[in-house]
Amino acid sequence: MKRNHNHRVPRATDKSLSFTVREECGLLDFVMKCLDGISRNKAKSILTKGGALVDGRVQTHHEFRVLPGSVVNISRQPRPKSDNSQHYRIVYEDRWIVVVDKEPGVLSMGVGAGSLNMKNLLDKHFVDTRQRCTAHVVHRLDCRTSGLMVYAKSSEVQQDMTADWRATVTDRRYVALVEGVMEQPEGRVESYLKDTKRMVVISSPTDNGGKFAVTTWRLMEQGKQHAMLELKLITGRKNQIRVHMADIHHPVVGDGKYGSQDDPGSRMCLHAFKLAIKHPVTGEEMAWETPIPPYFYRRMR
């Protein structure tokens, strides 16, 4: 069967295969045509892991339009992290949403001119990948917290996702390094959380005019001075995990704002490692996980 694009015959020893585009099409379709016999899921995996370069630039968006004359390099091996932004990594992307793994030190959205934030970084990514959309914040992570976040590509999708947040997000879990020795293998923290004018969230066991919040935790590993916990948000309130860990006298390492005495100037040891959602358009149940930062394990020693 005659193809719509020409390419050289790849060799078995090639680490990366090079193809020239002859007719405009979507990047995912192009990869599937070039790699005869590859499944759609495997082709998506190649893109998600940064295995496709268009004219020397990594492209992960499945529907990115490749144009005649462009050169596409395809590798089945994941690209080194340096090929991606130093501030984030795209975990999943389609025409409606994008899921990223954010590094600490990056705001969820802009606060003042020139702030380093995910919205601006994603908007630049959309321009670079010729997408006519902008990033819309669906939920937030603290600046010093790392991990998984989802952004919508339109205000309509954003509104659909936030209208019933508990139905949209089916699972959201964090890992935290906290101070001290845990007396129990698991636990549950409940309180009312209220934001103050001093930008500090206060917690109360009785209704203080704030919002009711519930966090569950499970001990993953116990060290001499620190414990590694898996935490699940039953509700999603501002600073919820940080305040609840302070409530039980095990503040998150590095969180001087809520009582950590352990190197409060370092990165905060809180990472959103799991996110599961019901897709706002397709209705598909989707889930992602990202590795625990090596820094956490180093601090356990």
XYZ file of C-alpha atoms in Angstrom:
301
model
C 0.000 0.000 0.000
C 1.354 3.404 -0.968
C 2.132 5.664 1.964
C 1.437 9.382 2.307
C 4.966 10.024 3.549
C 8.414 8.837 2.559
C 11.009 7.561 4.986
C 14.223 5.618 4.985
C 14.311 1.942 5.876
C 15.211 1.709 9.571
C 17.965 -0.573 10.784
C 17.632 -2.925 13.723
C 20.593 -1.254 15.437
C 19.088 2.238 15.282
C 18.389 3.830 18.662
C 16.350 6.588 17.003
C 14.574 6.409 13.639
C 14.321 9.453 11.402
C 11.337 10.152 9.105
C 10.436 13.048 6.806
C 6.829 14.205 6.690
C 5.246 14.379 3.219
C 1.657 15.160 4.156
C 0.184 17.013 7.129
C -1.316 14.752 9.805
C -1.497 14.188 13.560
C 1.707 13.116 15.324
C 0.149 9.979 16.860
C -1.099 8.795 13.459
C 2.293 9.550 11.939
C 4.121 7.449 14.548
C 1.726 4.529 14.036
C 2.234 4.630 10.266
C 6.004 4.805 10.580
C 6.253 1.957 13.087
C 4.291 -0.707 11.277
C 2.347 -3.018 13.576
C 2.656 -0.881 16.704
C -0.498 -0.609 18.801
C -2.166 2.717 19.491
C -1.415 2.416 23.221
C 2.288 1.774 22.572
C 2.453 4.728 20.216
C 0.835 6.915 22.889
C 3.384 5.650 25.416
C 6.250 6.660 23.132
C 4.876 10.195 22.890
C 4.084 10.501 26.591
C 7.655 9.457 27.499
C 9.163 12.067 25.192
C 10.163 9.602 22.468
C 9.256 11.828 19.503
C 11.189 14.881 18.313
C 9.744 17.117 15.607
C 12.464 19.249 14.025
C 14.634 18.669 17.084
C 12.017 19.516 19.720
C 10.243 16.999 21.973
C 6.513 16.816 21.252
C 4.188 14.826 23.534
C 0.794 16.039 22.293
C -0.929 13.211 20.407
C -2.707 15.519 17.973
C 0.209 17.850 17.253
C 0.087 18.607 13.509
C 3.269 17.590 11.689
C 3.809 19.532 8.478
C 5.378 18.574 5.133
C 9.156 18.843 5.265
C 9.410 18.355 9.026
C 11.780 15.688 10.322
C 10.470 13.401 13.049
C 12.850 11.313 15.153
C 11.219 8.433 17.001
C 12.794 6.464 19.851
C 11.241 3.661 21.866
C 13.495 4.630 24.793
C 12.342 7.429 27.151
C 14.107 10.731 26.682
C 16.329 11.989 29.515
C 14.521 14.421 31.797
C 16.767 17.214 30.561
C 14.841 17.160 27.273
C 11.794 18.386 29.157
C 11.305 21.578 31.108
C 13.328 21.692 34.309
C 10.174 22.874 36.089
C 7.683 20.196 35.047
C 7.076 17.037 33.039
C 3.993 16.303 30.959
C 2.494 12.991 32.077
C -0.601 12.990 29.852
C -2.148 15.276 27.258
C -5.141 15.237 24.933
C -7.298 17.915 23.285
C -9.150 18.726 26.546
C -6.732 18.316 29.481
C -3.046 18.118 30.358
C -1.572 16.392 33.417
C 1.833 17.521 34.684
C 4.349 16.493 37.325
C 5.334 19.840 38.871
C 8.671 20.521 40.543
C 8.840 22.399 43.874
C 9.265 26.150 43.594
C 6.651 26.563 40.843
C 3.335 28.293 41.549
C 0.093 26.781 40.258
C -0.857 30.107 38.662
C 0.636 33.578 38.353
C 0.875 35.926 41.336
C 2.324 39.214 40.168
C 4.413 39.966 37.099
C 7.229 37.591 36.272
C 6.261 34.810 38.709
C 7.309 31.265 37.828
C 4.042 29.385 37.461
C 2.571 26.362 35.696
C -0.092 28.309 33.800
C 2.493 30.445 32.015
C 4.735 27.429 31.390
C 1.857 25.480 29.868
C 0.691 28.433 27.795
C 4.194 28.572 26.303
C 4.049 24.818 25.651
C 0.755 25.276 23.791
C 2.273 28.002 21.608
C 5.330 25.841 20.885
C 3.105 22.915 19.893
C 0.772 25.056 17.739
C -2.272 24.558 19.954
C -4.935 27.243 20.074
C -5.733 27.053 23.773
C -4.612 28.278 27.182
C -4.216 26.546 30.544
C -7.087 26.811 33.021
C -6.429 25.981 36.673
C -8.551 23.097 37.976
C -6.862 22.643 41.374
C -3.687 23.870 43.049
C -0.565 22.660 44.786
C 1.464 24.777 47.187
C 4.497 26.345 45.548
C 6.919 24.183 47.564
C 4.909 20.976 46.996
C 5.717 18.811 43.973
C 3.656 16.306 42.041
C 0.658 15.707 39.819
C -1.720 18.422 38.657
C -4.382 18.560 35.949
C -5.190 21.639 33.865
C -8.085 22.162 31.457
C -7.562 23.571 27.983
C -10.781 25.588 27.958
C -12.974 27.392 30.469
C -15.853 25.039 29.583
C -13.865 21.926 30.529
C -12.554 23.699 33.642
C -16.109 24.459 34.749
C -17.213 20.884 34.102
C -14.350 19.543 36.251
C -14.801 21.954 39.148
C -18.611 21.931 39.246
C -18.550 18.563 41.020
C -14.935 18.158 42.106
C -15.570 15.093 44.269
C -17.116 13.278 41.301
C -14.267 14.351 39.001
C -11.415 13.274 41.291
C -11.771 9.636 42.313
C -8.423 9.379 44.128
C -5.737 11.856 45.166
C -2.811 10.761 47.318
C 0.347 12.325 48.653
C 3.539 11.132 50.255
C 5.061 13.224 53.022
C 8.144 13.079 55.177
C 7.174 14.165 58.680
C 9.040 14.732 61.924
C 9.146 12.200 64.741
C 8.103 8.618 65.390
C 4.526 7.583 64.624
C 2.824 5.714 67.458
C 0.245 4.058 65.190
C 0.539 2.472 61.702
C -2.343 4.565 60.349
C -4.730 7.296 61.363
C -7.399 9.829 60.463
C -7.450 13.564 61.208
C -10.648 15.625 61.229
C -11.047 19.336 61.944
C -12.469 22.616 60.721
C -9.966 24.709 58.756
C -10.255 28.473 58.518
C -8.066 30.860 56.544
C -6.973 34.023 58.364
C -5.913 37.488 57.257
C -2.336 36.532 58.182
C -2.456 33.861 55.407
C -2.249 31.090 57.993
C -4.846 28.319 58.181
C -6.035 27.589 61.718
C -7.542 24.277 62.789
C -10.283 23.589 65.324
C -11.976 20.336 66.466
C -15.258 22.286 66.638
C -16.898 24.513 64.043
C -14.897 27.759 63.858
C -16.637 29.079 60.778
C -14.208 27.255 58.520
C -14.581 24.194 56.291
C -14.675 20.624 57.565
C -11.599 18.653 56.470
C -10.596 14.988 56.659
C -7.182 13.432 55.979
C -6.234 9.763 56.337
C -2.657 8.569 56.601
C -0.697 5.303 56.489
C 2.868 4.706 57.681
C 5.120 3.638 54.803
C 8.513 3.729 56.515
C 9.769 4.764 59.941
C 13.243 6.152 60.580
C 14.947 7.345 63.739
C 13.842 10.959 63.335
C 11.431 10.968 60.379
C 8.481 8.976 59.094
C 7.312 8.575 55.501
C 3.530 8.617 55.175
C 1.000 8.020 52.432
C -1.876 10.483 52.808
C -5.288 10.569 51.195
C -7.450 13.671 50.977
C -11.075 12.954 51.762
C -11.679 16.691 51.359
C -9.470 19.174 49.552
C -8.846 22.305 51.641
C -6.070 24.872 51.518
C -2.923 23.649 53.355
C -4.957 20.667 54.613
C -2.192 18.072 54.901
C 0.283 20.563 56.331
C -2.129 21.745 59.029
C -3.368 18.248 59.913
C 0.168 16.914 60.309
C 0.917 19.844 62.634
C -2.289 19.005 64.543
C -0.949 15.542 65.419
C 2.503 16.986 66.270
C 4.262 15.535 63.208
C 4.778 18.550 60.911
C 5.947 18.066 57.338
C 9.738 18.323 57.105
C 10.737 21.762 55.806
C 7.363 23.360 56.589
C 8.426 26.100 58.987
C 5.076 27.853 58.566
C 3.325 25.035 60.419
C 5.901 24.119 63.008
C 8.704 22.157 61.362
C 12.001 22.600 63.185
C 13.848 20.428 60.664
C 15.583 22.626 58.085
C 12.577 24.888 57.387
C 14.463 26.600 54.551
C 14.762 23.420 52.491
C 12.204 22.070 50.055
C 8.979 20.998 51.718
C 8.759 17.200 51.797
C 5.260 16.846 50.369
C 4.612 15.233 46.978
C 1.331 14.527 45.137
C 2.212 11.095 43.770
C -1.174 9.757 42.641
C -4.089 11.324 40.777
C -7.187 9.555 39.447
C -10.012 11.311 37.640
C -13.098 10.704 35.569
C -12.344 12.345 32.223
C -14.580 15.417 31.837
C -15.436 14.676 28.192
C -14.989 10.944 27.506
C -16.035 9.767 30.973
C -13.044 7.384 31.044
C -11.543 6.501 34.425
C -7.884 7.580 34.305
C -5.065 7.351 36.860
C -1.420 8.393 37.035
C 1.430 7.895 39.505
C 4.808 9.557 39.754
C 7.877 8.367 41.727
C 8.626 9.562 45.253
C 11.425 12.173 45.101
C 14.834 10.641 45.968
C 15.384 13.570 48.345
C 12.774 12.069 50.685
C 14.738 8.835 51.005
C 17.996 10.712 51.583
C 16.374 12.592 54.474
C 15.198 9.292 56.003
C 18.792 8.167 56.569
